[in-house]
mmCIF file of C-alpha atoms in Angstrom:
data_model
loop_
_atom_site.group_PDB
_atom_site.id
_atom_site.type_symbol
_atom_site.label_atom_id
_atom_site.label_comp_id
_atom_site.label_asym_id
_atom_site.label_seq_id
_atom_site.Cartn_x
_atom_site.Cartn_y
_atom_site.Cartn_z
ATOM 1 C CA UNK X 200 -6.462 -29.975 -11.118
ATOM 2 C CA UNK X 201 -2.846 -31.096 -10.746
ATOM 3 C CA UNK X 202 0.002 -28.614 -10.451
ATOM 4 C CA UNK X 203 3.694 -28.931 -11.177
ATOM 5 C CA UNK X 204 6.662 -26.612 -10.842
ATOM 6 C CA UNK X 205 10.345 -25.854 -11.209
ATOM 7 C CA UNK X 206 13.048 -23.697 -9.642
ATOM 8 C CA UNK X 207 14.349 -20.697 -11.560
ATOM 9 C CA UNK X 208 17.875 -20.357 -10.206
ATOM 10 C CA UNK X 209 19.341 -16.918 -9.767
ATOM 11 C CA UNK X 210 22.666 -18.009 -11.262
ATOM 12 C CA UNK X 211 21.935 -20.525 -14.058
ATOM 13 C CA UNK X 212 25.656 -20.732 -14.897
ATOM 14 C CA UNK X 213 26.325 -22.338 -11.501
ATOM 15 C CA UNK X 214 23.318 -24.628 -10.886
ATOM 16 C CA UNK X 215 22.891 -26.281 -7.496
ATOM 17 C CA UNK X 216 20.824 -29.211 -6.282
ATOM 18 C CA UNK X 217 18.928 -27.081 -3.795
ATOM 19 C CA UNK X 218 17.251 -23.700 -3.782
ATOM 20 C CA UNK X 219 19.409 -20.770 -2.721
ATOM 21 C CA UNK X 220 18.754 -17.098 -1.961
ATOM 22 C CA UNK X 221 17.411 -15.370 -5.055
ATOM 23 C CA UNK X 222 15.863 -18.483 -6.622
ATOM 24 C CA UNK X 223 12.178 -18.433 -7.554
ATOM 25 C CA UNK X 224 9.575 -21.207 -7.607
ATOM 26 C CA UNK X 225 7.496 -21.412 -10.788
ATOM 27 C CA UNK X 226 4.182 -23.264 -10.531
ATOM 28 C CA UNK X 227 1.724 -24.139 -13.320
ATOM 29 C CA UNK X 228 -1.175 -26.512 -13.894
ATOM 30 C CA UNK X 229 -0.298 -29.745 -15.665
ATOM 31 C CA UNK X 230 -3.435 -29.971 -17.820
ATOM 32 C CA UNK X 231 -3.577 -29.126 -21.519
ATOM 33 C CA UNK X 232 -3.410 -25.417 -22.456
ATOM 34 C CA UNK X 233 -6.753 -23.673 -22.875
ATOM 35 C CA UNK X 234 -7.734 -21.984 -26.146
ATOM 36 C CA UNK X 235 -6.957 -18.588 -24.627
ATOM 37 C CA UNK X 236 -3.514 -19.720 -23.438
ATOM 38 C CA UNK X 237 -2.690 -21.025 -26.925
ATOM 39 C CA UNK X 238 -3.760 -17.719 -28.476
ATOM 40 C CA UNK X 239 -1.785 -15.710 -25.907
ATOM 41 C CA UNK X 240 1.334 -17.813 -26.498
ATOM 42 C CA UNK X 241 1.116 -17.199 -30.262
ATOM 43 C CA UNK X 242 0.722 -13.461 -29.639
ATOM 44 C CA UNK X 243 3.684 -13.195 -27.267
ATOM 45 C CA UNK X 244 6.016 -15.350 -29.341
ATOM 46 C CA UNK X 245 6.498 -12.444 -31.759
ATOM 47 C CA UNK X 246 7.506 -10.101 -28.924
ATOM 48 C CA UNK X 247 10.894 -8.538 -29.776
ATOM 49 C CA UNK X 248 13.898 -8.764 -27.491
ATOM 50 C CA UNK X 249 15.019 -5.525 -25.874
ATOM 51 C CA UNK X 250 18.610 -6.566 -26.568
ATOM 52 C CA UNK X 251 19.880 -9.038 -29.202
ATOM 53 C CA UNK X 252 21.934 -10.891 -26.588
ATOM 54 C CA UNK X 253 19.056 -11.104 -24.104
ATOM 55 C CA UNK X 254 18.264 -14.557 -22.767
ATOM 56 C CA UNK X 255 14.802 -15.662 -23.828
ATOM 57 C CA UNK X 256 13.198 -17.945 -21.260
ATOM 58 C CA UNK X 257 9.767 -17.458 -22.823
ATOM 59 C CA UNK X 258 8.316 -16.001 -19.612
ATOM 60 C CA UNK X 259 6.333 -12.753 -19.608
ATOM 61 C CA UNK X 260 4.393 -10.747 -17.079
ATOM 62 C CA UNK X 261 0.897 -10.135 -18.424
ATOM 63 C CA UNK X 262 -1.919 -7.805 -17.335
ATOM 64 C CA UNK X 263 -5.369 -7.684 -18.877
ATOM 65 C CA UNK X 264 -7.926 -4.869 -18.781
ATOM 66 C CA UNK X 265 -11.439 -4.723 -20.166
ATOM 67 C CA UNK X 266 -11.885 -2.379 -23.147
ATOM 68 C CA UNK X 267 -15.383 -1.042 -23.747
ATOM 69 C CA UNK X 268 -15.131 -0.616 -27.511
ATOM 70 C CA UNK X 269 -15.799 -3.301 -30.083
ATOM 71 C CA UNK X 270 -13.074 -4.273 -32.597
ATOM 72 C CA UNK X 271 -13.869 -1.585 -35.164
ATOM 73 C CA UNK X 272 -13.696 1.174 -32.525
ATOM 74 C CA UNK X 273 -10.522 -0.322 -31.044
ATOM 75 C CA UNK X 274 -8.671 -0.254 -34.344
ATOM 76 C CA UNK X 275 -9.873 3.284 -35.024
ATOM 77 C CA UNK X 276 -8.667 4.381 -31.604
ATOM 78 C CA UNK X 277 -5.240 2.827 -32.065
ATOM 79 C CA UNK X 278 -4.780 4.479 -35.460
ATOM 80 C CA UNK X 279 -6.161 7.909 -34.515
ATOM 81 C CA UNK X 280 -5.089 8.462 -30.919
ATOM 82 C CA UNK X 281 -1.835 6.602 -30.339
ATOM 83 C CA UNK X 282 1.494 7.926 -31.636
ATOM 84 C CA UNK X 283 2.681 6.224 -34.822
ATOM 85 C CA UNK X 284 5.681 4.906 -32.910
ATOM 86 C CA UNK X 285 5.697 4.217 -29.193
ATOM 87 C CA UNK X 286 9.009 3.468 -27.476
ATOM 88 C CA UNK X 287 8.845 2.743 -23.762
ATOM 89 C CA UNK X 288 11.829 2.589 -21.352
ATOM 90 C CA UNK X 289 11.218 -1.112 -20.691
ATOM 91 C CA UNK X 290 10.185 -3.135 -23.675
ATOM 92 C CA UNK X 291 6.407 -3.355 -23.391
ATOM 93 C CA UNK X 292 3.681 -4.583 -25.679
ATOM 94 C CA UNK X 293 0.082 -3.431 -26.066
ATOM 95 C CA UNK X 294 -2.298 -5.875 -27.724
ATOM 96 C CA UNK X 295 -6.071 -5.857 -28.168
ATOM 97 C CA UNK X 296 -7.809 -9.235 -28.164
ATOM 98 C CA UNK X 297 -11.465 -9.789 -29.032
ATOM 99 C CA UNK X 298 -13.336 -12.476 -27.104
ATOM 100 C CA UNK X 299 -16.482 -13.582 -28.957
ATOM 101 C CA UNK X 300 -17.245 -17.006 -27.529
ATOM 102 C CA UNK X 301 -17.065 -17.940 -23.900
ATOM 103 C CA UNK X 302 -13.509 -18.728 -22.797
ATOM 104 C CA UNK X 303 -12.424 -20.311 -19.541
ATOM 105 C CA UNK X 304 -8.949 -20.742 -18.093
ATOM 106 C CA UNK X 305 -7.315 -20.993 -14.679
ATOM 107 C CA UNK X 306 -4.406 -19.118 -13.144
ATOM 108 C CA UNK X 307 -2.442 -20.860 -10.357
ATOM 109 C CA UNK X 308 -2.335 -19.063 -7.021
ATOM 110 C CA UNK X 309 0.210 -20.358 -4.526
ATOM 111 C CA UNK X 310 0.308 -19.703 -0.818
ATOM 112 C CA UNK X 311 2.889 -20.633 1.786
ATOM 113 C CA UNK X 312 1.653 -21.874 5.143
ATOM 114 C CA UNK X 313 3.774 -22.548 8.206
ATOM 115 C CA UNK X 314 3.434 -24.929 11.104
ATOM 116 C CA UNK X 315 2.778 -23.514 14.572
ATOM 117 C CA UNK X 316 6.533 -23.277 15.145
ATOM 118 C CA UNK X 317 7.015 -21.343 11.884
ATOM 119 C CA UNK X 318 10.007 -23.557 11.098
ATOM 120 C CA UNK X 319 8.461 -25.763 8.423
ATOM 121 C CA UNK X 320 6.258 -24.631 5.568
ATOM 122 C CA UNK X 321 4.130 -26.116 2.801
ATOM 123 C CA UNK X 322 3.137 -24.699 -0.584
ATOM 124 C CA UNK X 323 -0.548 -24.875 -1.500
ATOM 125 C CA UNK X 324 -1.751 -24.218 -5.051
ATOM 126 C CA UNK X 325 -5.323 -23.236 -5.875
ATOM 127 C CA UNK X 326 -6.954 -22.265 -9.161
ATOM 128 C CA UNK X 327 -8.326 -18.821 -9.875
ATOM 129 C CA UNK X 328 -10.874 -19.466 -12.602
ATOM 130 C CA UNK X 329 -11.362 -16.744 -15.229
ATOM 131 C CA UNK X 330 -14.400 -16.678 -17.546
ATOM 132 C CA UNK X 331 -14.432 -14.234 -20.466
ATOM 133 C CA UNK X 332 -17.095 -13.664 -23.115
ATOM 134 C CA UNK X 333 -18.177 -11.008 -25.628
ATOM 135 C CA UNK X 334 -15.592 -8.348 -24.821
ATOM 136 C CA UNK X 335 -12.362 -6.768 -25.988
ATOM 137 C CA UNK X 336 -9.295 -7.127 -23.806
ATOM 138 C CA UNK X 337 -6.269 -4.886 -23.697
ATOM 139 C CA UNK X 338 -3.231 -7.029 -22.947
ATOM 140 C CA UNK X 339 -0.091 -5.418 -21.537
ATOM 141 C CA UNK X 340 3.021 -7.575 -21.511
ATOM 142 C CA UNK X 341 6.653 -7.234 -20.548
ATOM 143 C CA UNK X 342 9.418 -9.786 -20.451
ATOM 144 C CA UNK X 343 10.010 -11.318 -17.057
ATOM 145 C CA UNK X 344 13.646 -10.181 -17.198
ATOM 146 C CA UNK X 345 12.446 -6.563 -17.553
ATOM 147 C CA UNK X 346 9.620 -6.869 -15.018
ATOM 148 C CA UNK X 347 11.739 -8.464 -12.296
ATOM 149 C CA UNK X 348 14.843 -6.317 -12.216
ATOM 150 C CA UNK X 349 16.818 -5.809 -9.020
ATOM 151 C CA UNK X 350 14.997 -2.542 -8.334
ATOM 152 C CA UNK X 351 11.335 -3.440 -8.833
ATOM 153 C CA UNK X 352 9.918 0.085 -8.674
ATOM 154 C CA UNK X 353 8.894 1.596 -12.024
ATOM 155 C CA UNK X 354 9.357 -1.596 -14.025
ATOM 156 C CA UNK X 355 7.009 -3.706 -16.088
ATOM 157 C CA UNK X 356 4.135 -2.446 -18.194
ATOM 158 C CA UNK X 357 2.597 0.246 -15.981
ATOM 159 C CA UNK X 358 4.100 2.970 -18.160
ATOM 160 C CA UNK X 359 2.195 1.539 -21.128
ATOM 161 C CA UNK X 360 -0.953 1.483 -19.003
ATOM 162 C CA UNK X 361 -0.330 5.093 -18.028
ATOM 163 C CA UNK X 362 -0.100 6.147 -21.668
ATOM 164 C CA UNK X 363 -3.309 4.357 -22.672
ATOM 165 C CA UNK X 364 -5.232 5.574 -19.612
ATOM 166 C CA UNK X 365 -4.307 9.201 -20.292
ATOM 167 C CA UNK X 366 -5.603 8.923 -23.855
ATOM 168 C CA UNK X 367 -8.655 6.703 -23.401
ATOM 169 C CA UNK X 368 -10.150 7.776 -20.081
ATOM 170 C CA UNK X 369 -13.113 5.600 -19.097
ATOM 171 C CA UNK X 370 -13.085 3.680 -22.376
ATOM 172 C CA UNK X 371 -10.581 1.525 -20.493
ATOM 173 C CA UNK X 372 -11.995 0.069 -17.272
ATOM 174 C CA UNK X 373 -9.496 0.657 -14.494
ATOM 175 C CA UNK X 374 -9.833 -2.668 -12.703
ATOM 176 C CA UNK X 375 -7.248 -5.226 -13.758
ATOM 177 C CA UNK X 376 -8.945 -8.479 -14.801
ATOM 178 C CA UNK X 377 -5.867 -10.538 -14.077
ATOM 179 C CA UNK X 378 -2.141 -10.106 -13.527
ATOM 180 C CA UNK X 379 0.116 -13.110 -13.896
ATOM 181 C CA UNK X 380 3.232 -14.605 -15.412
ATOM 182 C CA UNK X 381 2.903 -16.597 -18.626
ATOM 183 C CA UNK X 382 5.228 -19.061 -20.352
ATOM 184 C CA UNK X 383 5.082 -19.170 -24.161
ATOM 185 C CA UNK X 384 6.883 -22.525 -24.417
ATOM 186 C CA UNK X 385 4.511 -24.317 -22.054
ATOM 187 C CA UNK X 386 1.576 -22.132 -23.122
ATOM 188 C CA UNK X 387 0.533 -21.908 -19.490
ATOM 189 C CA UNK X 388 -0.037 -19.254 -16.858
ATOM 190 C CA UNK X 389 2.575 -19.389 -14.114
ATOM 191 C CA UNK X 390 2.680 -18.354 -10.509
ATOM 192 C CA UNK X 391 6.011 -16.936 -9.394
ATOM 193 C CA UNK X 392 4.962 -15.436 -6.081
ATOM 194 C CA UNK X 393 7.313 -17.517 -3.946
ATOM 195 C CA UNK X 394 11.063 -17.473 -3.855
ATOM 196 C CA UNK X 395 14.015 -17.785 -1.502
ATOM 197 C CA UNK X 396 15.031 -14.650 0.404
ATOM 198 C CA UNK X 397 17.841 -14.181 2.866
ATOM 199 C CA UNK X 398 17.224 -13.764 6.599
ATOM 200 C CA UNK X 399 16.778 -10.272 8.003
ATOM 201 C CA UNK X 400 17.400 -9.154 11.605
ATOM 202 C CA UNK X 401 13.898 -7.660 11.667
ATOM 203 C CA UNK X 402 12.132 -10.875 10.643
ATOM 204 C CA UNK X 403 11.306 -11.481 14.298
ATOM 205 C CA UNK X 404 10.986 -7.985 15.741
ATOM 206 C CA UNK X 405 7.416 -7.591 17.055
ATOM 207 C CA UNK X 406 6.646 -4.381 18.938
ATOM 208 C CA UNK X 407 4.283 -4.055 21.864
ATOM 209 C CA UNK X 408 1.664 -1.351 21.345
ATOM 210 C CA UNK X 409 1.626 0.106 24.870
ATOM 211 C CA UNK X 410 2.487 -0.507 28.520
ATOM 212 C CA UNK X 411 0.507 -3.100 30.458
ATOM 213 C CA UNK X 412 -2.038 -0.710 31.864
ATOM 214 C CA UNK X 413 -5.706 -1.776 32.070
ATOM 215 C CA UNK X 414 -6.742 1.880 31.771
ATOM 216 C CA UNK X 415 -4.974 2.367 28.419
ATOM 217 C CA UNK X 416 -7.484 3.185 25.708
ATOM 218 C CA UNK X 417 -6.826 3.744 22.034
ATOM 219 C CA UNK X 418 -9.391 5.390 19.811
ATOM 220 C CA UNK X 419 -8.337 5.048 16.154
ATOM 221 C CA UNK X 420 -11.403 6.850 14.789
ATOM 222 C CA UNK X 421 -9.947 10.355 14.543
ATOM 223 C CA UNK X 422 -9.092 11.435 11.021
ATOM 224 C CA UNK X 423 -5.306 11.486 11.326
ATOM 225 C CA UNK X 424 -4.928 8.129 13.030
ATOM 226 C CA UNK X 425 -7.473 6.444 10.787
ATOM 227 C CA UNK X 426 -5.797 7.783 7.613
ATOM 228 C CA UNK X 427 -2.278 6.924 8.814
ATOM 229 C CA UNK X 428 -3.272 3.356 9.633
ATOM 230 C CA UNK X 429 -4.984 3.079 6.238
ATOM 231 C CA UNK X 430 -1.809 4.115 4.400
ATOM 232 C CA UNK X 431 0.332 1.848 6.609
ATOM 233 C CA UNK X 432 -1.882 -1.096 5.683
ATOM 234 C CA UNK X 433 -1.798 -0.112 2.029
ATOM 235 C CA UNK X 434 2.016 0.060 2.123
ATOM 236 C CA UNK X 435 2.394 -3.317 3.792
ATOM 237 C CA UNK X 436 0.144 -5.059 1.255
ATOM 238 C CA UNK X 437 1.741 -3.380 -1.783
ATOM 239 C CA UNK X 438 3.827 -5.554 -4.093
ATOM 240 C CA UNK X 439 6.217 -2.865 -5.309
ATOM 241 C CA UNK X 440 8.665 -0.578 -3.570
ATOM 242 C CA UNK X 441 7.287 2.592 -5.134
ATOM 243 C CA UNK X 442 3.833 2.123 -3.595
ATOM 244 C CA UNK X 443 5.325 1.110 -0.260
ATOM 245 C CA UNK X 444 7.573 4.146 0.090
ATOM 246 C CA UNK X 445 4.924 6.661 -1.006
ATOM 247 C CA UNK X 446 2.339 5.179 1.383
ATOM 248 C CA UNK X 447 4.684 5.002 4.392
ATOM 249 C CA UNK X 448 5.843 8.589 3.912
ATOM 250 C CA UNK X 449 2.249 9.745 3.393
ATOM 251 C CA UNK X 450 1.247 8.120 6.693
ATOM 252 C CA UNK X 451 4.074 9.934 8.445
ATOM 253 C CA UNK X 452 3.164 13.268 6.828
ATOM 254 C CA UNK X 453 -0.424 12.908 8.039
ATOM 255 C CA UNK X 454 0.723 12.289 11.611
ATOM 256 C CA UNK X 455 3.483 14.908 11.694
ATOM 257 C CA UNK X 456 1.843 17.749 9.800
ATOM 258 C CA UNK X 457 4.136 17.274 6.779
ATOM 259 C CA UNK X 458 7.252 18.103 8.798
ATOM 260 C CA UNK X 459 8.514 14.599 9.463
ATOM 261 C CA UNK X 460 12.125 15.431 10.319
ATOM 262 C CA UNK X 461 11.333 18.165 12.862
ATOM 263 C CA UNK X 462 8.545 16.131 14.462
ATOM 264 C CA UNK X 463 10.682 13.032 15.003
ATOM 265 C CA UNK X 464 13.650 15.154 16.067
ATOM 266 C CA UNK X 465 11.500 16.581 18.860
ATOM 267 C CA UNK X 466 10.084 13.170 19.740
ATOM 268 C CA UNK X 467 13.500 11.506 20.197
ATOM 269 C CA UNK X 468 15.455 14.533 21.472
ATOM 270 C CA UNK X 469 16.084 13.215 25.016
ATOM 271 C CA UNK X 470 18.268 10.299 23.838
ATOM 272 C CA UNK X 471 21.137 11.500 21.634
ATOM 273 C CA UNK X 472 22.028 8.031 20.312
ATOM 274 C CA UNK X 473 18.401 7.220 19.494
ATOM 275 C CA UNK X 474 17.943 10.688 17.998
ATOM 276 C CA UNK X 475 20.911 10.235 15.654
ATOM 277 C CA UNK X 476 19.944 6.736 14.516
ATOM 278 C CA UNK X 477 16.282 7.640 13.977
ATOM 279 C CA UNK X 478 17.027 10.748 11.916
ATOM 280 C CA UNK X 479 19.498 8.813 9.775
ATOM 281 C CA UNK X 480 16.833 6.242 8.916
ATOM 282 C CA UNK X 481 13.963 8.668 8.366
ATOM 283 C CA UNK X 482 16.136 10.773 6.047
ATOM 284 C CA UNK X 483 17.009 7.617 4.115
ATOM 285 C CA UNK X 484 13.291 6.884 3.744
ATOM 286 C CA UNK X 485 12.534 10.434 2.614
ATOM 287 C CA UNK X 486 15.447 10.330 0.161
ATOM 288 C CA UNK X 487 13.922 7.231 -1.432
ATOM 289 C CA UNK X 488 10.654 9.074 -1.905
ATOM 290 C CA UNK X 489 12.510 12.063 -3.349
ATOM 291 C CA UNK X 490 14.444 9.872 -5.784
ATOM 292 C CA UNK X 491 11.185 8.288 -6.888
ATOM 293 C CA UNK X 492 8.803 11.266 -7.004
ATOM 294 C CA UNK X 493 11.145 14.072 -8.017
ATOM 295 C CA UNK X 494 13.764 12.229 -10.099
ATOM 296 C CA UNK X 495 11.843 9.201 -11.401
ATOM 297 C CA UNK X 496 14.615 6.861 -10.268
ATOM 298 C CA UNK X 497 14.295 3.181 -9.400
ATOM 299 C CA UNK X 498 14.379 2.530 -5.673
ATOM 300 C CA UNK X 499 14.888 -0.417 -3.331
ATOM 301 C CA UNK X 500 13.256 -0.537 0.109
ATOM 302 C CA UNK X 501 15.108 -2.962 2.388
ATOM 303 C CA UNK X 502 13.220 -5.015 5.013
ATOM 304 C CA UNK X 503 15.122 -3.150 7.731
ATOM 305 C CA UNK X 504 14.164 0.309 6.466
ATOM 306 C CA UNK X 505 10.539 -0.791 6.034
ATOM 307 C CA UNK X 506 10.485 -1.909 9.686
ATOM 308 C CA UNK X 507 11.899 1.483 10.702
ATOM 309 C CA UNK X 508 9.135 3.210 8.722
ATOM 310 C CA UNK X 509 6.537 1.156 10.575
ATOM 311 C CA UNK X 510 8.151 2.011 13.914
ATOM 312 C CA UNK X 511 8.154 5.743 13.120
ATOM 313 C CA UNK X 512 4.439 5.569 12.325
ATOM 314 C CA UNK X 513 3.697 3.678 15.544
ATOM 315 C CA UNK X 514 5.666 6.162 17.663
ATOM 316 C CA UNK X 515 3.845 9.083 16.006
ATOM 317 C CA UNK X 516 0.462 7.419 16.598
ATOM 318 C CA UNK X 517 1.323 6.897 20.267
ATOM 319 C CA UNK X 518 2.399 10.523 20.580
ATOM 320 C CA UNK X 519 -0.692 11.851 18.781
ATOM 321 C CA UNK X 520 -3.014 9.805 20.977
ATOM 322 C CA UNK X 521 -1.165 10.151 24.304
ATOM 323 C CA UNK X 522 -0.554 6.400 24.578
ATOM 324 C CA UNK X 523 2.059 5.652 27.250
ATOM 325 C CA UNK X 524 4.966 3.320 26.542
ATOM 326 C CA UNK X 525 8.198 2.782 28.432
ATOM 327 C CA UNK X 526 10.219 2.760 25.209
ATOM 328 C CA UNK X 527 9.919 3.925 21.647
ATOM 329 C CA UNK X 528 9.064 1.474 18.892
ATOM 330 C CA UNK X 529 12.225 2.535 17.055
ATOM 331 C CA UNK X 530 14.316 1.318 19.987
ATOM 332 C CA UNK X 531 12.981 -2.221 19.440
ATOM 333 C CA UNK X 532 14.031 -2.101 15.776
ATOM 334 C CA UNK X 533 17.484 -0.739 16.613
ATOM 335 C CA UNK X 534 18.047 -3.563 19.116
ATOM 336 C CA UNK X 535 16.888 -6.167 16.586
ATOM 337 C CA UNK X 536 19.345 -4.926 13.943
ATOM 338 C CA UNK X 537 22.226 -5.120 16.432
ATOM 339 C CA UNK X 538 21.707 -8.755 17.417
#
């Protein structure tokens, strides 16, 4: 199955001949649209603009969930349980689609692989094949311009999903069947996972776990360490800043007994410069969580602050498990940001 693509430039008013920071790579399969893609394109074409002057590139972010009820129950539910008028902060659409016959379509999945020197990369596109039959789908859609704002936390159609889940309970199966971009003009699913980002001083800032001591042992099976590592892994793999910040702070709370500031203040107290820099960064991380959880504000987690969060967790794990190291993990991050 052949794939093709294009570059979505960050500043379309000043196009360039090469990709620049902020540009995104769109990839789609070059075959004819499937019956489901044609139907989805017709459904999304009627989607209203959030603002009359809004640019319409025909690209949406789409999620699909399996709905247990048949069409008659679905319509009854919508009429009886949903408010007559639903206005969401970001323009979102809820649509129920009945699949009677067997439908097949493919969603492109792109990956970026590097050579051993990590200086040259190649894009590989594979097909994720979806087969649907005899079920009702709940489609949640939001315009790409709404979904991909500068601050990606709390955007897209999750608020619509939250409303439906609160009302329906287990009538709606919680597992997302697919999540992808979709273009109504091409009538094709798109992959927009890859783009051009600027360099960060922490891109190459690996941290050694412990001193070179053959007697060093690390047992990660105790409850605190196991849970902290679980949340650290969950944060790293998350695609949105909200999940990342909540998971990183949760990992730190587990390791520090919910008193992150006092714990790290004690840990770094012998070096005044390190102490000051560390507290400044951990307070910035906690402020992000506060803005998100207590104020519902959009947040942005920079690559540098994420690396600091990881270093705080590593230092706390070392301290909890009596793992010797000549320097703190945070010191490695501070040095990297000063280069």
